[in-house]
Coordinates of C-alpha atoms and ligand atoms in Angstrom, one line a residue:
X1 CA 0.0 0.2 0.0
X2 CA 1.6 3.4 -0.9
X3 CA 0.2 7.0 0.7
X4 CA 0.2 10.3 -0.6
X5 CA 0.4 13.4 1.6
X6 CA -1.2 16.4 0.3
X7 CA -2.7 19.9 1.1
X8 CA -4.8 22.7 -0.8
X9 CA -3.0 25.8 -2.2
X10 CA -4.8 28.5 -0.1
X11 CA -7.5 29.1 2.5
X12 CA -9.8 30.4 -0.3
X13 CA -9.1 26.8 -2.0
X14 CA -10.0 24.9 1.1
X15 CA -13.2 26.9 1.6
X16 CA -14.2 26.1 -1.9
X17 CA -13.4 22.4 -1.8
X18 CA -15.3 21.9 1.6
X19 CA -18.2 23.6 -0.2
X20 CA -18.0 21.5 -3.0
X21 CA -17.7 18.1 -1.1
X22 CA -21.1 19.2 0.7
X23 CA -19.2 20.6 4.1
X24 CA -20.8 24.2 4.0
X25 CA -20.1 24.7 7.7
X26 CA -16.3 24.1 7.1
X27 CA -16.6 26.4 3.9
X28 CA -17.0 29.5 6.4
X29 CA -14.2 28.8 8.5
X30 CA -10.9 30.7 9.0
X31 CA -7.5 29.7 9.2
X32 CA -7.9 28.9 12.9
X33 CA -10.1 26.3 12.1
X34 CA -7.8 24.6 9.5
X35 CA -4.7 24.9 12.0
X36 CA -6.8 22.6 14.7
X37 CA -8.2 20.2 12.1
X38 CA -6.7 16.6 12.0
X39 CA -5.1 14.6 9.1
X40 CA -8.1 12.8 7.3
X41 CA -7.7 10.0 4.7
X42 CA -9.9 11.2 1.9
X43 CA -9.6 8.7 -1.0
X44 CA -8.8 5.2 -1.9
X45 CA -7.0 4.8 -5.0
X46 CA -6.1 1.8 -7.3
X47 CA -3.5 2.3 -9.9
X48 CA -2.9 0.0 -12.6
X49 CA 0.7 -0.3 -14.4
X50 CA 0.7 -0.9 -18.0
X51 CA 2.7 -4.2 -16.9
X52 CA -0.7 -5.3 -15.6
X53 CA 0.2 -5.0 -12.1
X54 CA -2.2 -3.5 -9.7
X55 CA -1.6 -1.5 -6.4
X56 CA -3.5 0.2 -3.8
X57 CA -2.8 3.5 -1.8
X58 CA -4.3 6.1 0.4
X59 CA -4.8 10.1 0.2
X60 CA -4.0 11.5 3.4
X61 CA -5.1 15.3 3.7
X62 CA -2.7 17.1 6.2
X63 CA -5.1 20.4 6.3
X64 CA -1.8 22.1 6.2
X65 CA -2.3 25.7 4.2
X66 CA 0.3 27.9 3.0
X67 CA -1.0 30.8 4.6
X68 CA 0.3 29.2 7.9
X69 CA 3.8 30.2 6.9
X70 CA 2.7 33.8 6.2
X71 CA 0.7 34.3 9.4
X72 CA 3.4 32.9 11.7
X73 CA 1.4 29.7 12.3
X74 CA 4.6 27.9 12.1
X75 CA 3.9 25.3 15.1
X76 CA 0.7 24.4 13.5
X77 CA 2.4 23.8 10.2
X78 CA 4.8 21.5 11.7
X79 CA 2.1 19.8 13.5
X80 CA -0.1 19.1 10.3
X81 CA 3.0 17.4 8.5
X82 CA 4.1 15.3 11.6
X83 CA 0.7 14.1 12.2
X84 CA -0.3 13.2 8.7
X85 CA 2.9 11.3 9.0
X86 CA 2.2 9.5 11.8
X87 CA -1.4 9.1 10.3
X88 CA -0.1 7.2 7.3
X89 CA 2.4 5.3 9.2
X90 CA -0.2 4.1 11.6
X91 CA -2.4 2.4 8.7
X92 CA 0.6 0.3 8.0
X93 CA 1.3 2.4 4.7
X94 CA 4.8 1.2 3.8
X95 CA 5.7 4.1 1.4
X96 CA 4.0 7.7 1.3
X97 CA 5.1 10.9 -0.6
X98 CA 5.3 14.3 1.0
X99 CA 3.5 16.4 -1.5
X100 CA 4.1 20.2 -2.2
X101 CA 5.0 22.0 1.0
X102 CA 5.0 18.9 3.2
X103 CA 8.9 18.3 2.5
X104 CA 9.7 21.9 2.5
X105 CA 8.0 22.4 6.0
X106 CA 9.9 19.1 7.0
X107 CA 13.1 20.3 6.0
X108 CA 12.9 24.1 6.9
X109 CA 11.6 23.3 10.5
X110 CA 13.9 20.3 11.0
X111 CA 11.1 17.8 11.9
X112 CA 13.6 14.7 11.6
X113 CA 14.2 16.0 15.4
X114 CA 10.6 15.4 16.2
X115 CA 10.4 11.7 15.7
X116 CA 8.2 10.6 18.3
X117 CA 4.7 11.7 17.6
X118 CA 2.3 10.6 20.6
X119 CA 2.8 7.0 20.5
X120 CA 4.0 6.5 17.0
X121 CA 7.9 6.5 16.4
X122 CA 8.1 7.7 13.0
X123 CA 10.2 5.5 10.4
X124 CA 11.6 8.0 8.0
X125 CA 12.1 5.3 5.6
X126 CA 8.5 4.9 5.0
X127 CA 8.4 8.5 3.2
X128 CA 10.0 9.9 0.4
X129 CA 9.8 13.5 -0.7
X130 CA 9.0 12.4 -4.3
X131 CA 11.3 15.2 -5.6
X132 CA 13.7 13.0 -7.8
X133 CA 11.1 11.7 -10.0
X134 CA 9.4 15.7 -10.2
X135 CA 13.1 16.7 -11.2
X136 CA 13.6 14.0 -13.7
X137 CA 9.6 14.9 -15.3
X138 CA 10.8 18.9 -15.3
X139 CA 14.0 17.9 -17.1
X140 CA 12.3 15.8 -19.6
X141 CA 9.7 18.6 -20.2
X142 CA 12.5 20.9 -20.9
X143 CA 13.9 18.3 -23.4
X144 CA 10.8 17.5 -25.1
X145 CA 8.8 20.7 -25.2
X146 CA 11.6 22.7 -26.5
X147 CA 11.8 20.5 -29.3
X148 CA 8.0 20.8 -29.9
X149 CA 8.5 24.5 -29.9
X150 CA 11.8 24.4 -32.2
X151 CA 13.9 25.7 -29.3
X152 CA 17.3 24.4 -29.5
X153 CA 18.9 23.7 -26.5
X154 CA 22.5 24.1 -27.7
X155 CA 21.4 27.7 -28.7
X156 CA 19.0 28.1 -25.6
X157 CA 19.2 30.0 -22.2
X158 CA 17.5 28.2 -19.7
X159 CA 16.7 30.3 -16.4
X160 CA 15.8 28.0 -13.3
X161 CA 14.0 30.2 -10.7
X162 CA 14.6 28.2 -7.3
X163 CA 18.1 26.9 -8.6
X164 CA 19.4 26.1 -5.1
X165 CA 16.3 24.0 -4.1
X166 CA 16.0 20.4 -3.6
X167 CA 14.2 20.2 -7.3
X168 CA 15.9 23.2 -8.8
X169 CA 19.6 22.1 -7.7
X170 CA 18.8 18.6 -9.4
X171 CA 17.5 20.1 -12.6
X172 CA 20.3 22.1 -12.8
X173 CA 22.7 19.3 -12.6
X174 CA 20.8 17.3 -15.1
X175 CA 20.8 20.2 -17.6
X176 CA 24.5 20.5 -17.0
X177 CA 25.7 17.1 -17.7
X178 CA 22.8 15.7 -19.9
X179 CA 22.1 18.2 -22.2
X180 CA 24.3 20.8 -24.5
X181 CA 22.0 23.9 -23.3
X182 CA 24.1 26.8 -24.1
X183 CA 23.6 29.2 -20.9
X184 CA 22.0 28.5 -17.4
X185 CA 20.8 31.2 -15.5
X186 CA 20.5 30.5 -11.7
X187 CA 18.1 32.7 -9.4
X188 CA 17.4 32.5 -5.8
X189 CA 17.5 34.8 -2.8
X190 CA 20.5 33.5 -0.9
X191 CA 23.7 34.5 -2.7
X192 CA 25.9 32.0 -0.6
X193 CA 23.8 28.8 -1.7
X194 CA 24.2 30.2 -5.4
X195 CA 27.8 30.3 -5.3
X196 CA 28.1 27.0 -3.6
X197 CA 26.1 25.7 -6.7
X198 CA 27.9 27.5 -9.0
X199 CA 31.2 26.0 -7.9
X200 CA 29.8 22.7 -7.9
X201 CA 28.5 22.7 -11.5
X202 CA 31.6 24.6 -12.6
X203 CA 29.1 27.0 -14.6
X204 CA 25.8 29.0 -14.3
X205 CA 25.5 32.7 -14.2
X206 CA 23.7 33.9 -10.9
X207 CA 21.3 36.9 -11.7
X208 CA 18.2 38.3 -10.4
X209 CA 14.9 37.6 -11.9
X210 CA 14.2 41.0 -13.3
X211 CA 17.3 40.4 -15.4
X212 CA 17.0 37.1 -16.3
X213 CA 13.2 36.9 -17.5
X214 CA 13.8 38.7 -21.1
X215 CA 17.1 36.7 -21.7
X216 CA 15.5 33.3 -21.3
X217 CA 14.5 31.0 -24.0
X218 CA 13.1 28.6 -21.2
X219 CA 12.0 29.5 -17.6
X220 CA 11.6 26.5 -15.1
X221 CA 10.1 27.7 -12.2
X222 CA 10.6 25.6 -8.9
X223 CA 10.7 28.2 -6.2
X224 CA 8.8 27.5 -2.8
X225 CA 6.6 30.6 -3.2
X226 CA 3.6 30.5 -1.0
X227 CA 1.6 32.3 -3.7
X228 CA 2.0 32.9 -7.4
X229 CA 4.0 36.4 -8.7
X230 CA 2.8 38.4 -11.5
X231 CA 5.2 38.8 -14.6
X232 CA 4.8 40.9 -17.4
X233 CA 4.6 38.7 -20.7
X234 CA 5.6 41.3 -22.9
X235 CA 9.1 41.3 -21.5
X236 CA 9.8 37.7 -22.3
X237 CA 11.5 36.5 -25.6
X238 CA 9.3 34.8 -28.3
X239 CA 9.2 31.9 -28.6
X240 CA 9.4 31.4 -24.7
X241 CA 8.7 28.1 -22.7
X242 CA 7.8 28.5 -19.4
X243 CA 7.5 25.6 -17.2
X244 CA 5.8 26.1 -13.8
X245 CA 6.5 23.6 -11.3
X246 CA 5.6 25.3 -8.0
X247 CA 2.6 24.2 -6.1
X248 CA 1.0 26.3 -5.5
X249 CA 2.1 27.8 -9.0
X250 CA 5.0 30.4 -8.9
X251 CA 3.1 32.4 -11.8
X252 CA 0.2 34.5 -10.6
X253 CA -0.4 36.1 -14.3
X254 CA -2.5 34.0 -16.7
X255 CA -0.3 34.3 -19.8
X256 CA -2.0 34.3 -23.5
X257 CA 0.6 36.0 -25.2
X258 CA 1.5 34.8 -28.9
X259 CA 4.7 33.0 -28.6
X260 CA 4.8 32.3 -24.8
X261 CA 4.0 28.8 -23.9
X262 CA 3.0 27.8 -20.1
X263 CA 3.6 24.0 -19.3
X264 CA 2.3 22.5 -16.0
X265 CA 5.9 21.6 -14.6
X266 CA 6.3 18.2 -12.8
X267 CA 2.9 17.0 -13.9
X268 CA 3.0 13.4 -15.3
X269 CA 0.0 11.9 -17.1
X270 CA -0.8 8.0 -16.6
X271 CA -1.4 5.6 -19.7
X272 CA -4.5 4.1 -17.9
X273 CA -7.2 5.6 -15.8
X274 CA -6.5 5.8 -12.3
X275 CA -9.3 4.8 -9.8
X276 CA -9.6 8.1 -7.5
X277 CA -11.2 11.4 -7.0
X278 CA -8.6 13.3 -5.4
X279 CA -7.1 15.0 -8.8
X280 CA -10.7 16.7 -9.2
X281 CA -10.5 18.3 -6.0
X282 CA -7.1 19.7 -6.8
X283 CA -8.6 20.6 -10.3
X284 CA -6.1 18.8 -12.5
X285 CA -7.2 19.3 -16.2
X286 CA -7.4 15.2 -16.9
X287 CA -8.2 14.2 -13.3
X288 CA -8.2 10.4 -14.0
X289 CA -4.8 10.2 -15.5
X290 CA -3.1 13.5 -14.6
X291 CA -1.1 13.5 -11.3
X292 CA 2.0 15.5 -9.5
X293 CA 5.3 13.7 -10.1
X294 CA 6.0 13.3 -6.5
X295 CA 2.7 11.3 -5.7
X296 CA 3.8 8.9 -8.6
X297 CA 6.9 8.5 -7.3
X298 CA 5.4 6.7 -4.2
X299 CA 3.3 4.5 -6.8
X300 CA 6.5 3.7 -8.6
X301 CA 8.5 2.7 -5.3
X302 CA 5.3 0.5 -4.6
X303 CA 5.1 -1.0 -7.8
X304 CA 8.7 -2.2 -7.6
X305 CA 8.3 -2.9 -3.9
X306 CA 11.4 -0.5 -3.0
X307 CA 10.3 0.5 0.3
X308 CA 13.0 3.2 1.1
X309 CA 13.1 6.7 1.3
X310 CA 14.3 7.1 -2.4
X311 CA 14.1 10.9 -2.2
X312 CA 15.1 12.2 1.2
X313 CA 17.1 15.4 2.6
X314 CA 18.0 18.3 0.5
X315 CA 20.1 18.6 -2.4
X316 CA 21.0 15.0 -2.8
X317 CA 19.4 14.2 -5.8
X318 CA 22.0 12.8 -8.3
X319 CA 21.8 12.3 -12.2
X320 CA 22.0 8.5 -11.9
X321 CA 19.1 8.2 -9.4
X322 CA 16.9 10.5 -11.7
X323 CA 17.6 8.3 -14.4
X324 CA 16.5 5.3 -12.4
X325 CA 13.2 6.6 -11.2
X326 CA 12.8 7.9 -15.0
X327 CA 13.0 4.2 -16.2
X328 CA 10.4 3.2 -13.8
X329 CA 8.3 5.9 -14.6
X330 CA 8.3 4.8 -18.6
X331 CA 8.0 0.9 -17.6
X332 CA 4.7 1.6 -15.5
X333 CA 3.4 4.2 -18.0
X334 CA 3.8 7.5 -16.9
X335 CA 4.5 10.4 -19.4
X336 CA 5.5 14.1 -18.7
X337 CA 2.8 16.6 -19.4
X338 CA 3.7 18.6 -22.8
X339 CA 2.7 21.7 -24.7
X340 CA -0.8 20.6 -25.9
X341 CA -1.5 23.0 -29.0
X342 CA 1.8 21.6 -30.9
Ligands
NDP10 P1 13.2 24.0 -1.8 O1 12.6 24.4 -0.6 O2 14.2 22.8 -1.6 O3 13.5 25.0 -2.8 C1 13.2 26.2 -2.9 C2 14.0 27.2 -3.7 O4 13.2 28.3 -4.2 C3 15.1 27.7 -3.2 O5 16.3 27.9 -4.2 C4 14.8 29.0 -2.3 O6 16.2 30.0 -2.4 C5 13.9 29.5 -3.7 N1 13.1 30.7 -3.5 C6 12.1 30.6 -2.4 N2 11.5 31.8 -2.6 C7 11.8 32.7 -3.5 C8 11.8 33.8 -4.2 N3 10.7 34.7 -3.5 N4 12.4 34.2 -5.3 C9 13.2 33.2 -5.9 N5 13.7 32.2 -5.4 C10 13.0 31.9 -4.2 O7 12.0 23.6 -2.5 P2 11.6 22.0 -3.3 O8 12.7 22.2 -4.6 O9 11.2 21.1 -2.6 O10 9.9 22.6 -3.9 C11 10.0 23.8 -5.0 C12 8.6 23.8 -5.6 O11 8.2 22.7 -6.3 C13 7.5 24.0 -4.6 O12 6.6 25.0 -5.3 C14 6.8 22.7 -4.5 O13 5.8 22.8 -3.6 C15 7.0 22.3 -5.7 N6 6.8 20.9 -5.9 C16 6.4 20.2 -7.0 C17 6.0 18.9 -6.9 C18 5.2 18.1 -8.0 O14 5.1 16.9 -8.0 N7 5.1 18.7 -8.9 C19 6.7 18.0 -6.2 C20 7.5 18.7 -5.1 C21 7.4 19.8 -4.8 P3 16.3 31.0 -1.4 O15 15.4 30.7 -0.3 O16 17.4 31.2 -1.3 O17 15.3 32.0 -2.2

């Protein structure tokens, strides 16, 4: 049995979902209510691989909301993630993905120091961040979608916003070793971490977002932003490929500008329908087949009976592990989402 720990993108989203699911009394509640709500298993899942193998899983809603970080409800945020992990472990789930901000909160607030959750001693090898598969999928999206749009990587400038993060640094490593991308621009706030990444890669230009955007043919957004930022599409190159891997999305602007192509980053489509309801709730375009790559990682580990924290810690993702999870992804029938209109 595999598990998925997820959360909604905002208080407003949580209120809408409560209303849609027929809980109007929850729909009127503010952040305090969500801070005290316990984790819930809200979906039972069945996934069939293209090999014919069938696995079952559970979706655990942690009730974490990104606003908890903005409004200094840090203790509540920590409790949400630890309680959701304990809840998954208590069900006997062997491998559970920490979706979206769950792993960010885990790392940021050193939750490995809080192993004891009431009567449960958390066994961290039952959990994976899912970031190796996410980084792999984003890299394949860069390679495949650029080809769809006629952008030659050997002549392209790729900007990675959130370059020093777990996913961002893995993407930079892959682009550096597996592609002939002409120029790599690295964006984040902490300069020391950027310099460390630059010396690790032996290349890459450290740049502010404002300066980088007009130069980039491809922009990979993998910054841990609590809400999307507005950008002016007129400043972008044409064609320009924007791959937004953030959850919540990094880009707050709805872009409909000729030559500017937005791709949902870190999303895969399964070759067969998945028996679940949860992707309707997070408003995935094709909810029966499309899902976050981090969730797919725990499915892949379950298919392979690889009960280990495949992705764990920060900035440990190697190109070899991305290739390994990538092979399993193809084997079981997952494909990176590509640009539709091509
Ligand atoms: P990390 O916390 O490891 O890294 C975040 C990166 O973003 C760091 O480089 C950080 O550097 C940078 N950053 C944060 N805020 C800003 C800002 N305002 N401007 C520029 N850079 C910024 O996060 P992850 O790599 O684990 O996750 C990244 C994103 O991917 C998140 O939105 C997450 O929810 C999403 N995600 C998507 C998945 C999927 O399946 N599609 C799976 C898992 C995660 P600094 O602090 O120095 O600025």
